[in-house]
Coordinates of C-alpha atoms and ligand atoms in Angstrom, one line a residue:
H360 CA 86.2 60.6 101.4
A361 CA 84.8 62.9 98.7
K362 CA 84.8 65.8 101.3
L363 CA 88.4 65.1 102.2
C364 CA 89.4 65.1 98.5
L365 CA 87.5 68.4 97.9
S366 CA 89.2 70.1 100.9
K367 CA 92.6 68.9 99.8
T368 CA 91.9 70.3 96.3
I369 CA 90.9 73.6 97.8
Q370 CA 94.0 73.7 99.9
R371 CA 96.1 73.0 96.9
L372 CA 94.4 75.7 94.9
Q373 CA 94.9 78.2 97.7
L374 CA 98.6 77.3 97.9
I375 CA 98.9 77.7 94.1
T376 CA 97.2 81.1 94.2
R377 CA 99.3 82.3 97.1
I378 CA 102.5 81.3 95.5
S379 CA 101.5 82.6 92.1
H380 CA 100.8 86.0 93.6
S381 CA 104.1 86.0 95.5
V382 CA 105.7 85.9 92.0
E383 CA 103.7 88.9 91.0
T384 CA 104.3 90.4 87.6
N385 CA 105.9 93.3 89.4
D386 CA 108.9 91.0 90.1
Y387 CA 109.1 90.1 86.4
E388 CA 108.1 93.4 85.2
M389 CA 108.6 94.9 81.8
S390 CA 111.4 97.3 81.9
H391 CA 111.6 100.1 79.4
T392 CA 114.2 98.2 77.4
Q393 CA 112.1 95.1 77.1
P394 CA 110.4 94.6 73.7
I395 CA 106.6 94.6 74.1
T396 CA 106.5 91.3 72.1
E397 CA 108.6 89.7 74.8
A398 CA 106.8 91.3 77.8
N399 CA 104.3 89.6 80.2
N400 CA 100.7 90.3 79.5
T401 CA 99.0 91.1 82.8
I402 CA 95.7 89.9 81.5
T403 CA 96.8 86.3 81.4
T404 CA 99.0 86.0 84.5
D405 CA 96.6 83.4 86.0
I406 CA 96.0 81.5 82.7
D407 CA 97.7 78.4 84.2
V408 CA 95.0 78.1 86.9
A409 CA 92.0 78.9 84.6
T410 CA 89.4 76.4 83.3
A411 CA 89.3 75.6 79.6
E412 CA 86.5 78.2 79.0
G413 CA 88.4 80.6 81.3
I414 CA 91.5 80.3 79.1
V415 CA 89.4 81.2 76.0
T416 CA 87.9 84.2 77.9
L417 CA 91.5 85.4 78.7
L418 CA 92.6 85.0 75.1
R419 CA 89.5 87.0 74.0
K420 CA 90.6 89.9 76.2
C421 CA 94.1 89.7 75.1
D422 CA 93.2 89.5 71.3
A423 CA 91.0 92.6 71.8
E424 CA 94.3 94.6 72.1
I425 CA 95.0 93.8 68.4
F426 CA 92.1 96.2 67.6
D427 CA 91.9 98.4 70.7
G428 CA 95.6 99.1 71.0
W429 CA 97.9 98.9 74.0
E430 CA 98.8 101.5 76.6
G431 CA 98.5 104.5 74.3
H432 CA 101.0 103.2 71.7
K433 CA 100.2 103.7 68.0
G434 CA 98.0 100.8 67.0
L435 CA 96.2 99.4 63.9
F436 CA 93.7 102.2 63.7
H437 CA 96.2 104.9 64.2
K438 CA 96.2 107.4 61.3
E439 CA 99.9 106.8 60.6
T440 CA 99.5 103.0 60.3
M441 CA 96.5 103.4 58.0
D442 CA 98.2 106.0 55.8
K443 CA 101.2 103.8 55.4
L444 CA 99.0 100.9 54.5
S445 CA 97.2 103.0 51.8
K446 CA 100.6 104.0 50.3
L447 CA 101.7 100.4 50.2
A448 CA 98.4 99.3 48.6
I449 CA 98.9 101.9 45.9
L450 CA 102.5 100.8 45.3
A451 CA 101.4 97.2 45.0
R452 CA 98.5 98.2 42.8
D453 CA 100.9 99.9 40.3
M454 CA 103.0 96.7 40.2
L455 CA 99.9 94.5 39.7
Q456 CA 98.7 96.7 36.8
N457 CA 102.1 96.5 35.0
P458 CA 103.7 93.3 36.4
S459 CA 106.5 92.7 33.9
G460 CA 109.8 92.7 35.8
Y461 CA 108.1 93.5 39.1
S462 CA 108.0 91.3 42.2
I463 CA 106.5 91.5 45.7
V464 CA 108.6 89.5 48.1
L465 CA 107.4 88.5 51.6
S466 CA 109.9 87.1 54.0
G467 CA 110.3 85.9 57.6
C468 CA 111.2 83.2 60.0
G469 CA 109.0 80.7 61.8
T470 CA 105.4 81.8 61.9
S471 CA 106.3 85.1 60.1
G472 CA 107.8 83.0 57.2
R473 CA 104.7 80.7 57.1
L474 CA 102.4 83.8 56.9
A475 CA 104.6 85.1 54.1
F476 CA 104.1 81.9 52.2
I477 CA 100.4 81.7 52.9
T478 CA 99.8 85.3 51.8
A479 CA 102.0 85.0 48.7
R480 CA 100.2 81.8 47.8
S481 CA 96.8 83.2 48.4
F482 CA 97.2 86.3 46.2
N483 CA 99.1 84.5 43.5
E484 CA 96.2 82.0 43.3
R485 CA 93.8 85.0 42.8
L486 CA 96.0 86.3 40.0
K487 CA 96.3 82.9 38.3
N488 CA 92.6 82.2 38.6
S489 CA 91.9 85.4 36.6
G490 CA 94.5 84.7 34.0
K491 CA 97.1 87.1 35.3
E492 CA 100.8 86.8 36.0
P493 CA 101.6 85.8 39.6
I494 CA 104.0 88.4 41.1
Y495 CA 104.2 87.4 44.7
D496 CA 107.1 85.4 46.2
Y497 CA 107.9 84.2 49.7
L498 CA 111.1 83.4 51.6
I499 CA 111.3 81.5 54.8
A500 CA 114.4 80.8 56.9
G501 CA 115.2 77.2 56.7
G502 CA 113.4 76.8 53.3
D503 CA 110.1 75.0 52.6
K504 CA 110.8 72.4 55.4
A505 CA 110.1 75.2 57.8
L506 CA 106.6 75.6 56.5
F507 CA 105.4 72.7 58.7
T508 CA 108.3 71.7 60.9
S509 CA 110.1 74.2 63.1
Q510 CA 113.6 75.2 61.9
E511 CA 114.6 77.8 64.4
A512 CA 118.3 78.0 63.8
P513 CA 118.4 79.5 60.3
E514 CA 116.7 82.6 61.8
D515 CA 120.0 83.7 63.2
D516 CA 121.9 83.9 59.8
P517 CA 121.7 87.2 57.9
H518 CA 124.0 85.9 55.1
I519 CA 121.5 83.1 54.2
G520 CA 118.8 85.7 54.2
I521 CA 120.7 87.9 51.8
K522 CA 121.6 84.9 49.5
M523 CA 117.9 83.8 49.3
L524 CA 116.7 87.3 48.6
R525 CA 119.4 87.8 45.9
E526 CA 118.4 84.6 44.2
S527 CA 114.6 85.3 44.3
C528 CA 115.0 88.8 42.8
E529 CA 117.5 88.0 40.1
G530 CA 116.5 89.7 36.8
K531 CA 113.7 91.8 38.4
K532 CA 113.5 95.5 37.7
K533 CA 111.7 96.5 40.9
V534 CA 110.9 94.7 44.1
L535 CA 108.6 95.5 46.9
Y536 CA 110.2 93.6 49.8
I537 CA 108.3 93.1 53.1
G538 CA 110.5 91.7 55.9
I539 CA 108.3 90.4 58.7
T540 CA 109.8 90.1 62.2
C541 CA 107.3 90.6 65.0
G542 CA 110.0 91.3 67.5
L543 CA 112.0 93.5 65.2
S544 CA 114.8 91.0 65.9
A545 CA 115.4 88.3 63.3
P546 CA 119.0 88.5 61.8
F547 CA 117.7 86.7 58.7
V548 CA 115.4 89.7 58.0
A549 CA 118.0 92.2 59.2
G550 CA 120.4 90.9 56.5
Q551 CA 117.7 91.3 53.8
L552 CA 116.7 94.8 54.9
D553 CA 120.3 95.8 54.9
F554 CA 120.8 94.4 51.4
C555 CA 117.7 96.3 50.1
L556 CA 119.0 99.5 51.7
Q557 CA 122.1 99.2 49.7
H558 CA 120.1 98.8 46.5
L559 CA 117.3 101.3 46.8
D560 CA 117.2 101.8 43.1
K561 CA 115.7 98.3 42.8
F562 CA 114.1 97.6 46.2
T563 CA 111.5 99.3 48.3
P564 CA 112.1 97.8 51.8
V565 CA 109.3 97.4 54.3
L566 CA 109.8 96.3 57.9
L567 CA 106.7 94.7 59.4
G568 CA 106.8 94.1 63.2
F569 CA 105.1 95.0 66.5
N570 CA 107.5 96.9 68.7
P571 CA 108.4 100.6 68.6
T572 CA 111.6 101.1 66.7
Y573 CA 113.6 102.0 69.8
L574 CA 112.9 98.5 71.1
A575 CA 114.4 96.8 68.1
R576 CA 117.0 94.3 69.1
N577 CA 120.4 95.9 69.9
L578 CA 122.4 92.8 70.5
P579 CA 125.3 91.7 68.4
I580 CA 124.5 89.4 65.5
E581 CA 127.1 86.6 65.2
K582 CA 129.4 86.9 62.1
W583 CA 127.9 90.2 61.2
N584 CA 128.7 93.8 61.8
K585 CA 125.3 95.4 62.6
T586 CA 122.6 95.0 65.2
F587 CA 118.9 95.0 64.2
L588 CA 118.5 98.4 65.7
Q589 CA 121.3 99.8 63.5
V590 CA 119.5 98.5 60.4
V591 CA 116.2 100.0 61.6
K592 CA 117.9 103.4 62.0
E593 CA 119.1 103.3 58.4
L594 CA 115.6 102.3 57.3
E595 CA 114.1 105.2 59.2
A596 CA 116.4 107.5 57.2
A597 CA 115.3 105.8 54.0
E598 CA 111.6 106.2 55.1
H599 CA 112.1 109.9 55.6
A600 CA 113.5 110.1 52.1
G601 CA 110.4 108.3 50.8
K602 CA 112.2 105.1 50.0
G603 CA 111.0 102.6 52.5
F604 CA 108.5 101.9 55.2
I605 CA 108.4 100.8 58.8
L606 CA 105.0 99.3 59.7
N607 CA 105.1 98.7 63.5
P608 CA 101.7 99.2 65.2
V609 CA 101.7 97.9 68.8
V610 CA 99.2 95.1 69.6
G611 CA 100.4 94.4 73.2
P612 CA 102.3 91.5 74.8
E613 CA 101.4 88.0 73.8
P614 CA 99.0 85.9 76.0
I615 CA 101.8 83.3 76.5
T616 CA 105.0 85.4 76.9
G617 CA 106.9 85.8 73.6
S618 CA 104.6 83.5 71.7
S619 CA 104.4 85.8 68.7
R620 CA 102.5 83.2 66.6
M621 CA 99.4 84.4 68.5
K622 CA 98.5 88.1 68.4
S623 CA 101.5 89.3 66.3
G624 CA 100.8 86.5 63.8
S625 CA 97.1 87.4 63.6
A626 CA 98.0 91.1 63.2
T627 CA 100.6 90.2 60.5
K628 CA 97.9 88.3 58.6
I629 CA 95.5 91.2 58.9
L630 CA 98.0 93.8 57.8
L631 CA 99.3 91.9 54.8
E632 CA 95.9 90.9 53.6
T633 CA 94.6 94.4 54.0
I634 CA 97.4 95.9 51.9
F635 CA 96.9 93.3 49.1
T636 CA 93.1 93.2 49.2
A637 CA 93.1 96.9 48.8
A638 CA 95.7 96.7 46.0
H639 CA 93.8 94.0 44.1
S640 CA 90.5 95.8 44.4
S641 CA 92.0 99.0 43.2
A642 CA 93.9 97.4 40.4
F643 CA 91.2 95.2 39.0
N644 CA 87.9 96.8 40.2
P645 CA 88.7 100.5 40.3
E646 CA 85.0 101.3 40.4
V647 CA 84.7 99.6 43.8
P648 CA 85.8 101.9 46.6
W649 CA 88.1 100.5 49.3
D650 CA 89.5 101.9 52.5
I651 CA 91.8 100.5 55.1
E652 CA 89.6 101.2 58.0
T653 CA 86.6 99.2 56.5
L654 CA 89.0 96.3 55.9
F655 CA 90.3 96.4 59.5
R656 CA 86.7 96.6 60.8
S657 CA 85.8 93.5 58.8
Y658 CA 88.5 91.5 60.7
Q659 CA 87.3 93.0 64.0
A660 CA 83.8 91.7 63.1
V661 CA 85.3 88.2 62.6
Y662 CA 87.0 88.5 66.0
N663 CA 83.7 89.3 67.6
T664 CA 82.0 86.4 66.0
V665 CA 84.7 83.9 66.9
Y666 CA 84.7 84.9 70.6
S667 CA 80.9 85.0 70.8
H668 CA 81.4 81.2 70.7
T669 CA 83.7 81.2 73.8
E670 CA 81.7 78.5 75.4
S671 CA 82.0 76.1 72.5
V672 CA 85.7 76.9 71.9
G673 CA 86.3 76.3 75.6
K674 CA 84.6 72.9 75.2
L675 CA 87.0 72.1 72.4
V676 CA 90.0 73.2 74.4
A677 CA 88.9 70.9 77.2
I678 CA 88.7 67.9 74.8
A679 CA 92.1 68.8 73.3
G680 CA 93.6 69.2 76.8
D681 CA 92.2 65.7 77.8
S682 CA 93.8 64.2 74.7
L683 CA 97.3 65.6 75.4
Q684 CA 97.1 64.9 79.1
N685 CA 96.3 61.2 78.3
G686 CA 99.2 60.9 75.8
G687 CA 97.0 61.3 72.7
S688 CA 97.5 63.4 69.7
I689 CA 95.6 66.2 68.0
Y690 CA 95.2 66.0 64.2
Y691 CA 93.9 68.8 62.0
I692 CA 92.3 67.8 58.6
G693 CA 91.9 70.7 56.3
Y694 CA 90.0 70.3 53.0
D695 CA 91.1 73.7 51.6
T696 CA 93.2 76.7 52.7
L697 CA 91.9 76.3 56.3
G698 CA 94.3 73.4 56.3
L699 CA 97.1 75.9 56.0
M700 CA 96.0 77.3 59.4
G701 CA 96.0 73.8 60.8
M702 CA 99.5 73.0 59.6
T703 CA 100.9 76.3 60.8
D704 CA 99.3 75.9 64.2
A705 CA 100.7 72.3 64.5
S706 CA 104.2 73.3 63.4
E707 CA 104.5 75.9 66.2
C708 CA 103.9 73.4 69.1
P709 CA 107.4 71.9 69.3
P710 CA 109.3 75.2 69.6
T711 CA 106.7 76.8 71.8
Y712 CA 105.8 74.0 74.1
G713 CA 108.6 71.5 73.7
A714 CA 105.9 69.2 72.1
T715 CA 106.9 66.2 70.1
L716 CA 106.2 66.2 66.3
D717 CA 103.5 63.6 67.0
D718 CA 101.5 65.7 69.5
V719 CA 99.9 67.9 67.0
R720 CA 99.9 67.4 63.3
G721 CA 98.2 69.1 60.3
F722 CA 97.1 67.4 57.1
I723 CA 95.8 69.3 54.0
A724 CA 93.8 68.3 50.9
S725 CA 96.0 66.8 48.2
G726 CA 99.2 67.8 50.1
Y727 CA 102.0 69.4 48.0
N728 CA 99.8 69.6 44.9
F729 CA 97.5 71.8 46.9
L730 CA 100.3 73.7 48.6
R731 CA 102.2 74.6 45.4
N732 CA 105.3 75.5 47.5
K733 CA 108.5 76.3 45.7
E734 CA 110.5 73.2 46.6
G735 CA 107.7 70.8 45.7
D736 CA 107.1 67.4 47.2
L737 CA 109.2 67.0 50.4
S738 CA 107.6 63.7 51.6
S739 CA 110.9 61.8 51.1
N740 CA 112.2 63.6 54.2
G741 CA 110.2 61.3 56.4
K742 CA 106.8 60.7 58.0
Y743 CA 106.4 64.3 59.3
F744 CA 106.6 65.5 55.7
R745 CA 103.6 63.4 54.6
I746 CA 100.9 66.0 54.7
S747 CA 98.0 65.0 52.5
I748 CA 94.6 63.7 53.7
N749 CA 95.5 60.5 51.8
D750 CA 98.6 60.2 53.9
F751 CA 96.5 60.7 57.0
E752 CA 94.2 57.9 55.9
K753 CA 97.1 55.6 55.3
D754 CA 99.5 56.5 58.2
I755 CA 97.3 57.6 61.0
L756 CA 93.6 56.7 60.7
P757 CA 94.0 52.9 61.2
S758 CA 95.7 53.2 64.5
L759 CA 93.7 56.1 66.1
K760 CA 92.9 55.5 69.8
D761 CA 90.1 56.9 71.9
R762 CA 92.5 59.4 73.5
D763 CA 93.3 61.0 70.0
L764 CA 91.4 64.0 68.6
V765 CA 90.7 64.7 65.0
I766 CA 89.5 68.2 64.1
C767 CA 88.1 68.7 60.6
L768 CA 88.2 72.2 59.2
N769 CA 85.6 72.8 56.6
T770 CA 84.3 75.5 54.2
A771 CA 82.5 73.4 51.6
K772 CA 78.8 72.6 51.7
S773 CA 79.5 68.9 51.4
L774 CA 82.3 67.1 53.1
P775 CA 84.5 64.6 51.2
S776 CA 84.2 61.2 52.9
L777 CA 87.0 60.3 55.1
A778 CA 86.9 56.5 55.0
G779 CA 87.0 55.0 58.4
L780 CA 86.8 58.1 60.5
K781 CA 83.2 57.4 61.7
E782 CA 84.2 53.9 62.8
S783 CA 87.4 55.1 64.5
R784 CA 87.4 55.2 68.4
C785 CA 89.0 58.7 68.4
K786 CA 87.1 61.9 69.3
R787 CA 85.9 63.8 66.2
V788 CA 85.3 67.5 66.0
M789 CA 84.2 69.7 63.1
L790 CA 84.9 73.4 62.7
T791 CA 82.6 74.5 59.9
F792 CA 81.7 77.8 58.3
T793 CA 78.7 76.4 56.3
E794 CA 75.5 74.6 57.2
L795 CA 76.0 70.9 56.8
P796 CA 73.3 68.2 56.5
D797 CA 72.6 66.3 59.7
E798 CA 73.8 63.1 58.1
Q799 CA 77.3 64.7 57.7
L800 CA 77.2 66.2 61.2
S801 CA 76.3 62.9 62.8
K802 CA 79.8 61.7 62.1
F803 CA 81.2 64.1 64.7
D804 CA 81.1 64.2 68.5
F805 CA 81.1 67.9 68.6
V806 CA 80.6 70.7 66.0
I807 CA 81.5 74.4 66.1
S808 CA 79.6 76.2 63.4
L809 CA 80.8 79.8 62.8
C810 CA 78.6 82.0 60.7
L811 CA 80.8 85.0 59.8
P812 CA 79.4 88.4 58.9
I813 CA 79.8 89.4 55.3
G814 CA 79.4 93.1 56.0
D815 CA 80.0 95.2 53.0
A816 CA 79.1 93.2 49.8
T817 CA 82.5 94.1 48.2
L818 CA 84.2 92.1 50.9
E819 CA 82.4 88.9 49.8
P820 CA 85.3 87.7 47.5
W821 CA 87.6 87.9 50.4
Q822 CA 85.5 85.7 52.8
Q823 CA 88.0 82.8 52.7
L824 CA 90.6 85.1 54.3
H825 CA 88.2 85.8 57.1
R826 CA 87.5 82.1 57.6
E827 CA 91.2 81.5 57.8
I828 CA 91.8 84.0 60.6
A829 CA 88.7 82.7 62.4
T830 CA 90.3 79.2 62.2
K831 CA 93.6 80.6 63.3
W832 CA 92.0 82.1 66.4
V833 CA 90.2 78.9 67.3
L834 CA 93.2 76.6 66.7
N835 CA 95.6 78.9 68.6
A836 CA 93.2 78.6 71.5
V837 CA 93.1 74.8 71.1
T838 CA 96.9 74.3 71.3
T839 CA 97.6 77.0 73.8
G840 CA 94.8 75.9 76.0
A841 CA 95.6 72.2 75.7
H842 CA 99.3 72.8 76.6
V843 CA 98.3 75.0 79.5
L844 CA 95.9 72.3 80.8
K845 CA 98.8 69.8 80.4
G846 CA 100.8 71.9 82.9
K847 CA 103.3 73.2 80.4
V848 CA 103.0 76.9 81.4
F849 CA 103.8 78.6 84.7
Q850 CA 101.6 81.7 85.1
N851 CA 101.7 82.8 81.5
I852 CA 105.3 81.9 80.9
M853 CA 106.3 78.9 78.8
V854 CA 109.1 77.6 80.9
D855 CA 109.9 74.5 78.9
L856 CA 110.9 76.3 75.7
K857 CA 113.5 74.9 73.4
V858 CA 116.8 76.9 73.4
S859 CA 117.0 76.6 69.6
N860 CA 118.0 80.1 68.5
N861 CA 119.5 83.3 69.8
K862 CA 116.2 85.0 70.6
L863 CA 115.1 81.9 72.6
F864 CA 118.5 81.8 74.4
H865 CA 118.0 85.4 75.7
R866 CA 114.3 84.7 76.5
A867 CA 115.5 81.7 78.6
V868 CA 118.0 83.8 80.5
G869 CA 115.2 86.4 81.2
I870 CA 112.8 83.7 82.5
I871 CA 115.5 82.3 84.9
E872 CA 116.4 85.9 86.0
G873 CA 112.8 86.9 86.6
L874 CA 111.3 83.8 88.2
G875 CA 114.5 82.7 89.9
K876 CA 114.9 86.2 91.3
T877 CA 118.6 86.3 90.4
S878 CA 120.9 88.5 88.4
K879 CA 121.1 88.2 84.6
E880 CA 124.7 86.9 84.9
H881 CA 123.7 84.2 87.5
A882 CA 120.7 83.3 85.3
R883 CA 123.0 82.8 82.3
M884 CA 125.4 80.6 84.4
F885 CA 122.5 78.4 85.5
L886 CA 121.4 78.1 81.9
L887 CA 124.9 77.1 80.7
R888 CA 125.3 74.6 83.5
S889 CA 122.0 73.0 82.6
I890 CA 123.0 72.9 78.9
Y891 CA 126.4 71.3 79.6
H892 CA 125.1 69.1 82.5
T893 CA 127.8 70.4 84.8
E894 CA 128.3 72.1 88.1
H895 CA 131.6 73.7 86.9
L896 CA 131.8 75.2 83.5
T897 CA 135.1 75.0 81.6
P898 CA 136.7 78.1 80.1
D899 CA 135.9 76.8 76.7
Q900 CA 132.2 76.5 77.6
L901 CA 132.2 79.9 79.2
E902 CA 133.8 81.6 76.2
A903 CA 131.8 79.7 73.4
P904 CA 129.6 81.8 71.2
I905 CA 125.8 81.6 71.8
A906 CA 125.5 79.7 68.5
Q907 CA 127.5 76.9 70.1
H908 CA 125.3 76.8 73.3
I909 CA 122.3 76.6 71.0
K910 CA 123.8 73.7 69.1
V911 CA 124.3 71.7 72.3
A912 CA 120.9 72.7 73.8
S913 CA 118.7 72.2 70.7
S914 CA 118.5 68.4 71.0
Q915 CA 118.0 68.2 74.7
N916 CA 114.8 68.3 76.8
K917 CA 113.9 70.3 79.9
I918 CA 117.1 72.5 79.8
V919 CA 115.3 75.7 81.0
P920 CA 113.1 74.0 83.7
V921 CA 116.2 72.4 85.2
A922 CA 118.2 75.7 85.2
L923 CA 115.2 77.5 86.7
V924 CA 114.6 75.0 89.5
A925 CA 118.3 75.0 90.2
A926 CA 118.2 78.9 90.4
I927 CA 115.1 79.0 92.6
L928 CA 116.6 76.4 95.0
N929 CA 120.2 77.5 94.5
S930 CA 120.9 73.8 94.1
S931 CA 123.0 71.7 91.9
I932 CA 121.9 70.9 88.3
E933 CA 121.8 67.2 89.4
N934 CA 119.3 67.9 92.2
A935 CA 117.1 70.0 90.0
S936 CA 117.0 67.3 87.4
L937 CA 116.0 64.7 90.0
L938 CA 113.2 67.0 91.2
L939 CA 111.9 67.4 87.7
D940 CA 112.1 63.7 87.0
S941 CA 110.0 63.0 90.1
K942 CA 107.5 65.7 89.0
P943 CA 106.8 65.3 85.3
V944 CA 104.4 68.2 85.2
I945 CA 106.8 71.1 85.0
R946 CA 104.4 73.6 86.5
V947 CA 104.0 71.4 89.6
A948 CA 107.8 71.0 89.9
I949 CA 108.3 74.8 89.8
L950 CA 105.5 75.4 92.3
Q951 CA 107.1 72.9 94.6
A952 CA 110.6 74.6 94.2
L953 CA 109.0 78.0 95.0
H954 CA 107.1 76.6 97.9
S955 CA 110.2 75.0 99.5
Q956 CA 112.1 78.3 98.9
E957 CA 109.3 80.2 100.7
T958 CA 109.4 77.6 103.6
D959 CA 113.2 78.1 103.9
L960 CA 112.8 81.8 104.0
S961 CA 110.2 81.7 106.7
Ligands
LIG1639 C1 106.7 82.3 67.7 C2 107.2 81.3 66.8 C3 108.5 81.6 66.1 C4 108.6 82.9 65.5 C5 110.0 83.2 64.9 C6 110.1 84.5 64.2 O1 105.5 81.9 68.4 O2 107.3 80.0 67.5 O3 108.7 80.6 65.2 O4 107.6 83.1 64.5 O5 110.9 83.0 65.8 O6 109.9 85.6 65.1 P1 109.9 87.1 64.6 O7 109.8 87.9 65.8 O8 111.1 87.3 63.8 O9 108.6 87.2 63.8

């Protein structure tokens, strides 16, 4: 019986490999008009058939491109990138030394907005702790709610972006504005950059992203008169006149196509922190030399340390995968700023993997008191806005099951007691950066202990930033790996994405076009038919703006998989839905559709 099972498994694997290779990346190749942040990464094409440790090994190779660069494009260590960073550090230094009337505003959508918040918070704390005036501010599309729940739609509105920027800068003399959009695409940021460009006497606009400028989005923005590319062209002119900056090193395509929370997010954190670490050092410790390359190298050393633990991280990915596959949840408990990494990672799972808000959640120290976000306590918005460790103890801990996983994130030498965790039936994992006594460690089933290199002694005060990015790398691997193991990803493409904003609408069309081997126009029709559950679209539906399609699609499940299966089989939406209902693991349903298409052809 065992032999029979084994041979069936081998046959299945052979079939999967054969079919996977028949949908080679060549068929879904990057054309020269495709943004690099939306392209397929050839390193991870087979991530969906990798083991847990194999997944981490692929992520390691993919993340290496952050430092090593990609296909000869200008990367992090390019002279031009480092020169611009030095200039920005000097600009920020001058503001820090004479802060009255000055402001540094960091802004973005989704992960980019969360990193804007985390960076502004982090450097304001440093100023406050040394008795100085905080000058950093953050803006995030959708407001503070978007810090831990995904609010994808406000990303599409340039007017809201302008309004928020105007309000935050009222009464300021000079503003250094950094608009973060990894794909050089978010209308929210386009609006703000455009506003800055019209007020160059007050604003120094900076665009931070990871595509060459010619790949900036050139699609119409609803209710606005410019494309992102047009704004970029104006900013290029301002840059030539010494009045703005475009910071756009290339770090290569994401390990899961388009998931810019991963490499682009890490590179955003590295770039922002490098600018402001250099600025703070130079403003307040001028005797200590700093240089951009040393700061970059310190992050690269952290990368090397994290991935030297590939086996342990792989083990954690396997545990997390088991939890999700068995209907359990993953909870991050962060006692300090590492909790911000947990909350951010959790918040990205619903838009990226169509996960529920219960699948992965993050809790942090004293909640909003610790967060010090602008809008204050948001817990009245419901259970997903209860974010303190106390809330976790009250709401979650008593009902934890053995299929649930709790991951504690720790910097301190002694761990505050988490009443009842030891007695709970759930799996308990600790990610720590300090040596903990055995008696504390015994509370956990599995411990990953990362000892980060300090390197240059002057970097010591910035160690927490290094622990944060190390945590980000580990947690991104956990949620990516767990969802891959759950069968959410086909090759390295997240097929079950939510069509909740303009960028995701176009990504969905691209996926159906590529994997369904059909034209863009047909792909769009399959998508619309799936959104409106119909075989025949009405003229109103055909003519509706994309924002309207998004409104209808946002609250529904499996829109893209249904459209894709229908496209592959050239079947009705109804038949595709039935197939997906009978095969709850989306990857398996798509394989079956591709297999029956192959059989038909032969
Ligand atoms: C991506 C993440 C999204 C993006 C957001 C902004 O993994 O789920 O929330 O951060 O769409 O993207 P961008 O390209 O403007 O930084």
